[in-house]
CSV table of C-alpha atoms and ligand atoms in Angstrom, one decimal:
chain,number,residue,atom,x,y,z
E,1,UNK,CA,50.0,-60.6,144.2
E,2,UNK,CA,49.3,-58.5,141.1
E,3,UNK,CA,48.8,-60.0,137.6
E,4,UNK,CA,52.0,-58.5,136.5
E,5,UNK,CA,53.9,-60.4,139.2
E,6,UNK,CA,52.2,-63.6,138.4
E,7,UNK,CA,53.3,-63.2,134.7
E,8,UNK,CA,56.8,-62.4,135.7
E,9,UNK,CA,57.2,-65.4,138.0
E,10,UNK,CA,56.1,-67.7,135.2
E,11,UNK,CA,59.4,-67.1,133.3
E,12,UNK,CA,60.3,-64.9,130.4
E,13,UNK,CA,63.3,-66.0,128.4
E,14,UNK,CA,64.1,-62.5,127.3
E,15,UNK,CA,64.0,-60.9,130.7
E,16,UNK,CA,67.3,-59.1,131.4
E,17,UNK,CA,69.7,-60.7,133.9
E,18,UNK,CA,68.3,-64.2,133.5
E,19,UNK,CA,70.9,-67.0,133.7
E,20,UNK,CA,70.9,-70.4,132.1
E,21,UNK,CA,71.0,-73.4,134.4
E,22,UNK,CA,74.7,-74.0,133.4
E,23,UNK,CA,75.7,-70.4,134.1
E,24,UNK,CA,74.0,-70.4,137.5
E,25,UNK,CA,75.7,-73.6,138.4
E,26,UNK,CA,79.1,-72.5,137.1
E,27,UNK,CA,78.8,-69.3,139.1
E,28,UNK,CA,78.0,-71.2,142.2
E,29,UNK,CA,80.8,-73.8,141.7
E,30,UNK,CA,83.3,-71.0,141.1
E,31,UNK,CA,82.6,-69.4,144.4
E,32,UNK,CA,82.7,-72.4,146.7
E,33,UNK,CA,85.7,-74.4,147.9
E,34,UNK,CA,86.3,-77.2,150.3
E,35,UNK,CA,85.3,-76.5,153.9
E,36,UNK,CA,86.3,-79.7,155.7
E,37,UNK,CA,89.2,-80.8,157.8
E,38,UNK,CA,90.4,-84.4,158.6
E,39,UNK,CA,89.6,-86.7,161.4
E,40,UNK,CA,90.2,-90.4,162.2
E,41,UNK,CA,87.4,-92.9,162.3
E,42,UNK,CA,87.1,-96.6,163.0
E,43,UNK,CA,86.5,-98.5,159.8
E,44,UNK,CA,83.3,-99.9,161.2
E,45,UNK,CA,81.8,-96.3,161.3
E,46,UNK,CA,83.3,-95.2,157.9
E,47,UNK,CA,80.4,-96.0,155.6
E,48,UNK,CA,79.6,-93.0,153.3
E,49,UNK,CA,82.5,-91.0,154.8
E,50,UNK,CA,85.0,-89.3,152.4
E,51,UNK,CA,88.5,-90.6,152.4
E,52,UNK,CA,91.3,-88.0,152.9
E,53,UNK,CA,94.3,-90.2,152.1
E,54,UNK,CA,94.8,-93.0,149.6
E,55,UNK,CA,94.8,-96.4,151.1
E,56,UNK,CA,97.9,-98.5,150.3
E,57,UNK,CA,98.0,-102.1,151.1
E,58,UNK,CA,100.3,-103.1,154.1
E,59,UNK,CA,100.2,-106.7,152.9
E,60,UNK,CA,100.0,-109.0,149.9
E,61,UNK,CA,96.5,-110.3,149.1
E,62,UNK,CA,96.3,-113.2,149.3
E,63,UNK,CA,99.0,-113.2,151.9
E,64,UNK,CA,99.9,-116.8,151.1
E,65,UNK,CA,99.6,-119.2,148.2
E,66,UNK,CA,96.3,-121.0,148.6
E,67,UNK,CA,93.9,-123.3,146.9
E,68,UNK,CA,91.0,-121.9,144.9
E,69,UNK,CA,89.0,-125.2,145.2
E,70,UNK,CA,88.5,-128.3,147.3
E,71,UNK,CA,90.9,-130.9,145.8
E,72,UNK,CA,94.3,-132.4,145.9
E,73,UNK,CA,97.6,-130.4,145.9
E,74,UNK,CA,100.4,-131.9,143.8
E,75,UNK,CA,103.7,-130.9,142.3
E,76,UNK,CA,103.3,-130.2,138.6
E,77,UNK,CA,106.0,-132.8,137.9
E,78,UNK,CA,103.4,-135.4,138.8
E,79,UNK,CA,100.9,-134.3,136.2
E,80,UNK,CA,99.8,-137.0,133.8
E,81,UNK,CA,100.8,-136.6,130.2
E,82,UNK,CA,99.0,-137.5,127.0
E,83,UNK,CA,96.7,-140.4,127.6
E,84,UNK,CA,98.4,-141.5,130.8
E,85,UNK,CA,96.6,-142.1,134.1
E,86,UNK,CA,98.6,-141.5,137.2
E,87,UNK,CA,98.1,-142.7,140.7
E,88,UNK,CA,99.3,-140.6,143.6
E,89,UNK,CA,99.3,-141.4,147.3
E,90,UNK,CA,97.3,-139.2,149.7
E,91,UNK,CA,99.6,-138.5,152.7
E,92,UNK,CA,97.6,-135.9,154.5
E,93,UNK,CA,95.0,-133.2,154.6
E,94,UNK,CA,95.3,-129.4,154.9
E,95,UNK,CA,92.4,-127.1,155.8
E,96,UNK,CA,92.2,-123.3,155.8
E,97,UNK,CA,93.9,-121.7,158.8
E,98,UNK,CA,96.1,-124.8,159.5
E,99,UNK,CA,99.2,-125.0,157.3
E,100,UNK,CA,100.7,-128.3,156.5
E,101,UNK,CA,104.1,-128.6,158.0
E,102,UNK,CA,105.2,-132.0,156.7
E,103,UNK,CA,107.3,-132.8,153.6
E,104,UNK,CA,105.9,-134.1,150.3
E,105,UNK,CA,107.7,-136.3,147.9
E,106,UNK,CA,107.2,-137.1,144.2
E,107,UNK,CA,104.1,-139.3,143.7
E,108,UNK,CA,102.4,-137.9,146.8
E,109,UNK,CA,99.5,-135.6,147.2
E,110,UNK,CA,97.7,-133.7,150.0
E,111,UNK,CA,94.0,-133.3,150.2
E,112,UNK,CA,93.4,-129.5,150.4
E,113,UNK,CA,90.4,-127.4,151.1
E,114,UNK,CA,89.5,-124.0,149.5
E,115,UNK,CA,91.6,-121.2,151.0
E,116,UNK,CA,94.1,-123.6,152.7
E,117,UNK,CA,97.8,-122.7,152.3
E,118,UNK,CA,99.6,-124.6,149.6
E,119,UNK,CA,102.1,-127.1,151.2
E,120,UNK,CA,105.6,-126.4,150.1
E,121,UNK,CA,106.7,-128.4,147.1
E,122,UNK,CA,103.1,-128.3,145.7
E,123,UNK,CA,102.0,-125.8,143.0
E,124,UNK,CA,99.0,-127.3,141.4
E,125,UNK,CA,95.5,-128.4,142.6
E,126,UNK,CA,93.3,-131.0,141.0
E,127,UNK,CA,89.6,-130.4,141.8
E,128,UNK,CA,88.1,-133.2,143.8
E,129,UNK,CA,85.5,-133.8,141.1
E,130,UNK,CA,88.3,-134.5,138.7
E,131,UNK,CA,89.9,-137.4,140.6
E,132,UNK,CA,89.0,-141.0,141.3
E,133,UNK,CA,89.7,-141.8,144.9
E,134,UNK,CA,90.5,-145.3,145.9
E,135,UNK,CA,91.5,-145.8,149.6
E,136,UNK,CA,94.6,-143.7,150.1
E,137,UNK,CA,95.2,-143.0,146.4
E,138,UNK,CA,93.9,-140.8,143.7
E,139,UNK,CA,94.0,-141.4,140.0
E,140,UNK,CA,94.3,-138.4,137.7
E,141,UNK,CA,94.2,-138.1,133.9
E,142,UNK,CA,96.1,-135.8,131.5
E,143,UNK,CA,93.6,-132.9,131.2
E,144,UNK,CA,95.2,-130.8,133.9
E,145,UNK,CA,97.7,-127.9,133.6
E,146,UNK,CA,100.6,-126.8,135.8
E,147,UNK,CA,99.7,-124.2,138.4
E,148,UNK,CA,95.9,-124.5,138.0
E,149,UNK,CA,93.5,-123.7,140.9
E,150,UNK,CA,96.2,-121.9,142.9
E,151,UNK,CA,95.9,-118.3,144.0
E,152,UNK,CA,99.3,-116.8,144.2
E,153,UNK,CA,100.4,-114.5,147.1
E,154,UNK,CA,99.9,-110.9,146.1
E,155,UNK,CA,97.9,-111.9,143.1
E,156,UNK,CA,95.0,-109.6,143.9
E,157,UNK,CA,96.9,-106.8,145.6
E,158,UNK,CA,100.6,-106.4,146.1
E,159,UNK,CA,102.0,-105.0,149.3
E,160,UNK,CA,102.4,-101.2,148.9
E,161,UNK,CA,99.9,-101.0,146.1
E,162,UNK,CA,97.3,-98.1,146.2
E,163,UNK,CA,93.8,-99.6,146.4
E,164,UNK,CA,91.6,-96.6,147.1
E,165,UNK,CA,92.1,-93.0,146.1
E,166,UNK,CA,91.6,-90.0,148.4
E,167,UNK,CA,88.3,-88.1,147.9
E,168,UNK,CA,86.0,-91.0,147.4
E,169,UNK,CA,82.8,-91.7,149.4
E,170,UNK,CA,83.3,-95.1,151.0
E,171,UNK,CA,81.0,-97.9,149.8
E,172,UNK,CA,80.4,-101.3,151.5
E,173,UNK,CA,82.8,-103.2,149.2
E,174,UNK,CA,85.5,-100.5,149.8
E,175,UNK,CA,85.0,-100.9,153.6
E,176,UNK,CA,85.4,-104.6,153.1
E,177,UNK,CA,88.5,-104.1,151.1
E,178,UNK,CA,90.1,-102.0,153.9
E,179,UNK,CA,89.2,-104.8,156.4
E,180,UNK,CA,90.8,-107.4,154.1
E,181,UNK,CA,94.0,-105.4,154.4
E,182,UNK,CA,93.8,-105.3,158.2
E,183,UNK,CA,93.2,-101.5,158.1
E,184,UNK,CA,91.0,-100.7,161.2
E,185,UNK,CA,91.2,-96.9,161.4
E,186,UNK,CA,91.2,-94.4,158.5
E,187,UNK,CA,91.3,-90.7,158.0
E,188,UNK,CA,88.1,-89.1,156.7
E,189,UNK,CA,86.8,-85.6,156.0
E,190,UNK,CA,84.8,-83.9,158.8
E,191,UNK,CA,81.1,-83.5,157.9
E,192,UNK,CA,79.8,-80.2,156.7
E,193,UNK,CA,77.6,-78.4,159.2
E,194,UNK,CA,74.5,-77.1,157.6
E,195,UNK,CA,71.9,-74.8,159.1
E,196,UNK,CA,68.4,-74.8,157.7
E,197,UNK,CA,65.2,-73.0,158.2
E,198,UNK,CA,61.9,-72.4,156.3
E,199,UNK,CA,60.4,-69.0,155.9
E,200,UNK,CA,56.9,-67.8,155.7
E,201,UNK,CA,54.0,-66.9,158.0
E,202,UNK,CA,51.8,-69.5,156.3
E,203,UNK,CA,54.2,-72.4,157.0
E,204,UNK,CA,53.3,-74.7,159.9
E,205,UNK,CA,55.5,-77.1,161.8
E,206,UNK,CA,54.3,-80.6,162.1
E,207,UNK,CA,52.3,-81.0,165.3
E,208,UNK,CA,51.0,-77.4,165.1
E,209,UNK,CA,47.2,-76.9,165.0
E,210,UNK,CA,46.2,-76.3,161.4
E,211,UNK,CA,45.3,-72.6,160.8
E,212,UNK,CA,43.2,-71.2,158.0
E,213,UNK,CA,45.3,-70.5,154.9
E,214,UNK,CA,48.4,-72.3,156.3
E,215,UNK,CA,50.3,-75.2,154.9
E,216,UNK,CA,52.6,-77.7,156.6
E,217,UNK,CA,56.3,-77.3,156.1
E,218,UNK,CA,57.5,-80.0,153.7
E,219,UNK,CA,60.7,-78.3,152.4
E,220,UNK,CA,62.5,-78.6,155.7
E,221,UNK,CA,61.8,-82.3,155.9
E,222,UNK,CA,62.8,-83.1,152.3
E,223,UNK,CA,65.9,-81.0,152.5
E,224,UNK,CA,67.0,-82.3,155.9
E,225,UNK,CA,66.6,-85.8,154.7
E,226,UNK,CA,68.7,-85.1,151.6
E,227,UNK,CA,71.4,-83.4,153.6
E,228,UNK,CA,71.5,-86.3,156.1
E,229,UNK,CA,71.8,-88.7,153.2
E,230,UNK,CA,74.8,-86.7,152.1
E,231,UNK,CA,76.4,-87.1,155.5
E,232,UNK,CA,76.0,-83.4,156.6
E,233,UNK,CA,75.5,-82.5,160.3
E,234,UNK,CA,72.2,-80.6,160.2
E,235,UNK,CA,71.2,-77.8,162.5
E,236,UNK,CA,67.4,-77.5,162.2
E,237,UNK,CA,66.3,-74.0,162.9
E,238,UNK,CA,62.6,-74.5,162.3
E,239,UNK,CA,60.4,-71.9,160.7
E,240,UNK,CA,61.0,-68.2,160.7
E,241,UNK,CA,58.0,-66.0,160.0
E,242,UNK,CA,57.9,-63.1,157.6
E,243,UNK,CA,59.5,-60.7,160.1
E,244,UNK,CA,62.7,-58.9,159.2
E,245,UNK,CA,64.1,-58.9,162.8
E,246,UNK,CA,63.5,-62.6,163.3
E,247,UNK,CA,65.0,-63.3,159.9
E,248,UNK,CA,68.1,-61.2,160.6
E,249,UNK,CA,68.6,-62.9,163.9
E,250,UNK,CA,68.2,-66.4,162.3
E,251,UNK,CA,70.6,-65.6,159.5
E,252,UNK,CA,73.2,-64.3,161.9
E,253,UNK,CA,72.9,-67.3,164.2
E,254,UNK,CA,73.1,-69.7,161.2
E,255,UNK,CA,76.2,-68.0,159.8
E,256,UNK,CA,77.9,-68.3,163.2
E,257,UNK,CA,77.1,-72.0,163.6
E,258,UNK,CA,77.3,-73.5,160.2
E,259,UNK,CA,79.4,-73.9,157.0
E,260,UNK,CA,76.4,-73.8,154.8
E,261,UNK,CA,72.9,-72.2,155.2
E,262,UNK,CA,69.8,-73.4,153.4
E,263,UNK,CA,66.5,-71.6,153.4
E,264,UNK,CA,63.4,-72.1,151.4
E,265,UNK,CA,60.9,-69.5,150.4
E,266,UNK,CA,61.1,-65.8,150.4
E,267,UNK,CA,63.4,-65.3,147.4
E,268,UNK,CA,60.7,-64.5,144.8
E,269,UNK,CA,58.8,-61.2,144.5
E,270,UNK,CA,56.1,-61.7,147.1
E,271,UNK,CA,55.4,-58.5,149.1
E,272,UNK,CA,55.7,-60.1,152.5
E,273,UNK,CA,59.0,-61.8,151.7
E,274,UNK,CA,61.6,-59.9,153.7
E,275,UNK,CA,64.3,-62.4,153.2
E,276,UNK,CA,65.7,-60.5,150.2
E,277,UNK,CA,65.8,-57.2,152.1
E,278,UNK,CA,67.5,-58.7,155.2
E,279,UNK,CA,70.0,-60.7,153.1
E,280,UNK,CA,71.0,-57.6,151.1
E,281,UNK,CA,71.9,-56.0,154.3
E,282,UNK,CA,73.8,-58.7,156.0
E,283,UNK,CA,75.3,-60.9,153.3
E,284,UNK,CA,76.9,-60.9,149.9
E,285,UNK,CA,74.0,-62.4,148.0
E,286,UNK,CA,73.0,-62.7,144.4
E,287,UNK,CA,69.4,-63.0,143.6
E,288,UNK,CA,69.2,-64.9,140.3
E,289,UNK,CA,66.4,-65.5,137.9
E,290,UNK,CA,67.4,-68.8,136.3
E,291,UNK,CA,65.9,-69.8,133.0
E,292,UNK,CA,64.5,-73.1,134.4
E,293,UNK,CA,61.2,-74.6,135.4
E,294,UNK,CA,60.6,-75.2,138.2
E,295,UNK,CA,62.9,-73.2,140.4
E,296,UNK,CA,63.3,-69.9,138.7
E,297,UNK,CA,64.2,-67.6,141.7
E,298,UNK,CA,67.4,-68.8,143.5
E,299,UNK,CA,69.5,-66.8,145.9
E,300,UNK,CA,73.1,-67.7,146.4
E,301,UNK,CA,76.1,-66.1,148.1
E,302,UNK,CA,77.7,-65.8,151.5
E,303,UNK,CA,76.9,-64.5,155.0
E,304,UNK,CA,80.3,-64.1,156.7
E,305,UNK,CA,82.1,-67.4,156.2
E,306,UNK,CA,78.9,-69.4,155.5
E,307,UNK,CA,77.8,-70.3,152.0
E,308,UNK,CA,74.1,-69.5,151.5
E,309,UNK,CA,71.5,-71.2,149.3
E,310,UNK,CA,68.2,-69.4,149.2
E,311,UNK,CA,66.0,-72.0,147.5
E,312,UNK,CA,62.5,-71.2,146.2
E,313,UNK,CA,59.4,-71.9,148.4
E,314,UNK,CA,57.5,-74.3,146.1
E,315,UNK,CA,58.2,-77.9,147.2
E,316,UNK,CA,59.2,-79.3,143.8
E,317,UNK,CA,61.3,-76.2,143.0
E,318,UNK,CA,63.1,-76.8,146.2
E,319,UNK,CA,64.0,-80.3,145.3
E,320,UNK,CA,65.0,-79.5,141.8
E,321,UNK,CA,67.3,-76.6,142.8
E,322,UNK,CA,68.7,-78.6,145.6
E,323,UNK,CA,69.7,-81.5,143.3
E,324,UNK,CA,70.8,-79.4,140.3
E,325,UNK,CA,72.7,-76.6,142.1
E,326,UNK,CA,73.3,-77.3,145.8
E,327,UNK,CA,74.3,-81.0,145.4
E,328,UNK,CA,77.3,-80.3,143.1
E,329,UNK,CA,78.4,-77.4,145.3
E,330,UNK,CA,78.1,-79.5,148.5
E,331,UNK,CA,80.1,-82.2,146.8
E,332,UNK,CA,82.9,-79.7,146.2
E,333,UNK,CA,82.7,-78.2,149.7
E,334,UNK,CA,82.9,-81.7,151.2
E,335,UNK,CA,86.0,-82.5,149.3
E,336,UNK,CA,84.4,-85.3,147.3
E,337,UNK,CA,86.3,-85.9,144.1
E,338,UNK,CA,84.7,-89.1,142.8
E,339,UNK,CA,81.4,-88.5,140.9
E,340,UNK,CA,78.4,-88.7,143.1
E,341,UNK,CA,76.0,-89.0,140.2
E,342,UNK,CA,75.6,-91.7,137.6
E,343,UNK,CA,75.6,-90.4,134.0
E,344,UNK,CA,72.4,-89.3,132.5
E,345,UNK,CA,70.8,-91.7,130.0
E,346,UNK,CA,68.6,-91.3,126.9
E,347,UNK,CA,65.1,-92.7,127.0
E,348,UNK,CA,62.2,-92.7,124.6
E,349,UNK,CA,59.4,-90.4,125.9
E,350,UNK,CA,55.9,-91.9,125.8
E,351,UNK,CA,54.3,-88.6,127.0
E,352,UNK,CA,53.7,-85.5,125.0
E,353,UNK,CA,55.2,-82.5,126.8
E,354,UNK,CA,54.6,-78.9,126.0
E,355,UNK,CA,57.7,-76.7,126.4
E,356,UNK,CA,58.9,-73.3,125.4
E,357,UNK,CA,62.5,-72.8,124.2
E,358,UNK,CA,64.7,-70.6,126.3
E,359,UNK,CA,64.6,-72.5,129.6
E,360,UNK,CA,65.6,-75.8,131.0
E,361,UNK,CA,62.8,-77.9,132.4
E,362,UNK,CA,63.1,-80.6,135.0
E,363,UNK,CA,59.9,-82.7,134.5
E,364,UNK,CA,59.3,-85.6,136.9
E,365,UNK,CA,59.2,-88.9,135.1
E,366,UNK,CA,58.8,-92.6,135.5
E,367,UNK,CA,61.6,-94.5,133.8
E,368,UNK,CA,61.3,-98.2,132.9
E,369,UNK,CA,63.0,-100.8,130.8
E,370,UNK,CA,60.9,-102.4,128.2
E,371,UNK,CA,61.0,-106.1,127.5
E,372,UNK,CA,63.0,-105.4,124.4
E,373,UNK,CA,65.7,-103.6,126.5
E,374,UNK,CA,64.9,-100.0,125.7
E,375,UNK,CA,64.6,-97.2,128.3
E,376,UNK,CA,61.2,-95.5,128.2
E,377,UNK,CA,60.0,-92.6,130.3
E,378,UNK,CA,56.6,-90.9,130.9
E,379,UNK,CA,55.8,-87.9,133.0
E,380,UNK,CA,54.1,-88.4,136.4
E,381,UNK,CA,51.2,-86.2,135.2
E,382,UNK,CA,50.6,-82.7,136.5
E,383,UNK,CA,53.9,-80.9,136.8
E,384,UNK,CA,53.0,-77.8,139.0
E,385,UNK,CA,55.9,-76.8,141.1
E,386,UNK,CA,53.8,-77.1,144.3
E,387,UNK,CA,52.8,-80.7,143.5
E,388,UNK,CA,55.2,-82.7,145.6
E,389,UNK,CA,53.4,-85.9,144.5
E,390,UNK,CA,55.0,-85.4,141.1
E,391,UNK,CA,58.4,-86.0,142.8
E,392,UNK,CA,57.4,-88.7,145.1
E,393,UNK,CA,55.8,-90.7,142.3
E,394,UNK,CA,58.8,-90.2,140.1
E,395,UNK,CA,62.0,-92.2,139.8
E,396,UNK,CA,63.8,-89.8,137.4
E,397,UNK,CA,64.1,-86.2,136.1
E,398,UNK,CA,63.3,-85.7,132.5
E,399,UNK,CA,65.7,-82.9,131.6
E,400,UNK,CA,64.4,-80.8,128.6
E,401,UNK,CA,67.3,-78.7,127.5
E,402,UNK,CA,67.3,-74.9,127.2
E,403,UNK,CA,66.8,-74.8,123.4
E,404,UNK,CA,64.4,-77.7,123.2
E,405,UNK,CA,60.8,-77.1,122.2
E,406,UNK,CA,57.8,-79.4,122.9
E,407,UNK,CA,58.3,-83.1,123.0
E,408,UNK,CA,56.1,-85.4,120.9
E,409,UNK,CA,55.5,-89.0,121.8
E,410,UNK,CA,58.4,-91.2,120.8
E,411,UNK,CA,61.1,-88.6,121.0
E,412,UNK,CA,64.3,-89.3,122.8
E,413,UNK,CA,64.9,-87.3,125.9
E,414,UNK,CA,67.7,-86.9,128.6
E,415,UNK,CA,66.9,-88.6,131.8
E,416,UNK,CA,68.6,-88.4,135.2
E,417,UNK,CA,67.6,-91.4,137.3
E,418,UNK,CA,66.9,-90.5,141.0
E,419,UNK,CA,68.9,-93.6,142.1
E,420,UNK,CA,72.0,-91.6,141.6
E,421,UNK,CA,70.6,-88.6,143.4
E,422,UNK,CA,68.8,-90.0,146.4
N,501,LIG,P1,57.6,-68.0,148.5
N,501,LIG,O1,58.7,-68.1,147.6
N,501,LIG,O2,58.0,-67.8,149.9
N,501,LIG,O3,56.6,-67.0,148.0
N,501,LIG,O4,56.8,-69.4,148.5
N,501,LIG,C1,56.3,-69.9,147.3
N,501,LIG,C2,55.3,-71.0,147.6
N,501,LIG,O5,55.9,-72.1,148.3
N,501,LIG,C3,54.2,-70.5,148.4
N,501,LIG,O6,53.0,-71.2,147.9
N,501,LIG,C4,54.5,-71.0,149.8
N,501,LIG,O7,53.4,-71.2,150.6
N,501,LIG,C5,55.2,-72.3,149.5
N,501,LIG,N1,56.1,-72.7,150.5
N,501,LIG,C6,57.1,-71.8,151.1
N,501,LIG,N2,57.8,-72.5,152.0
N,501,LIG,C7,57.3,-73.7,152.1
N,501,LIG,C8,57.6,-74.9,152.9
N,501,LIG,N3,58.6,-74.8,153.8
N,501,LIG,N4,56.9,-76.0,152.7
N,501,LIG,C9,56.0,-76.1,151.8
N,501,LIG,N5,55.6,-75.1,151.0
N,501,LIG,C10,56.3,-73.9,151.1
N,502,LIG,MG1,57.2,-66.9,151.6
């Protein structure tokens, strides 16, 4: 590669046609739309699936009045007043799942267990720790209030109430909530089908004998893992060498088989990168220089009906462009309306970071909470876009905004924790 090309690929804020990160993302979001349909699934297989219809409760929760504690069910008319002590006769016991069918008169009480249905004519429960038991009687004092320790029917959820909105990605408590309503089958979005391949003659599959000047393919593995985590059906097309015919065939096959195509490598200015040439012929693709580091060259567009993301080759640039650009687009294509990412936070930076204005940088950082409750972040060290260790050691991106210059120790920076990304 010539010196000129090396300089160009390092970023030049004044270069014509360079987009900001926000512009590139907006362009991409504007051109994608939902690509899924609906299907039914059993609730037990619904984790991480996207709900297509709101869930309304077919029942009251709780379905019956029940006791919130172990104790004694009484009628509030039998509560003691002022400094009075009252004695009530225990006439039976009621446990969860076995309603009490007998009658209860004034001056009488039923021993009741947590979750058991309140016997008719009772409306208040005295905790067992608050009574004095003597044979078949209890003594209660005046510190209790009418209706205490009773969960009313429909108190948590009323029959007909909407409990989950369409477009959310189901979490374990939401699955539990559906189960608590007796909902066993739900309608969810079909997964996106994503085809992916790596490009480059120097890239080796795992298991291949190492060759001089070659590297193992890491991008396909990091991307496939990320896509699977998002619930995509992945079509792994392996590695395609720098050969225009093989590339053309791979793109055509991918476009036939998938909703979305991901490639890595081949979108910069390297002489043996035929990706650009082939794509210009078969697709409607933009080749963007984005004012960002890492990840400057990004290709995006469509090949027939498939959306195409041509991510850079460098392993960190791949991850950064995937999370900053592809993830929000995939979210839209999947029909996910609830936010996938937690909000960014501000943390005090303990590293000094050199930066030029005119591009957004995504440094890899280690975020921690100090004993005094303040968020602090430092970089993971060397930040080269080929150093994947800078990502694997990190737990957050430090996002240095477009107009920001170098960061001195102690400055506050924007941090995007990985926990909301991975
Ligand atoms: P390219 O954009 O194809 O010129 O690739 C940029 C850099 O990323 C080169 O150093 C490539 O060797 C490297 N690279 C490309 N594809 C991969 C891959 N799948 N896994 C790891 N590194 C890669
Ligand atoms: Mg290449």
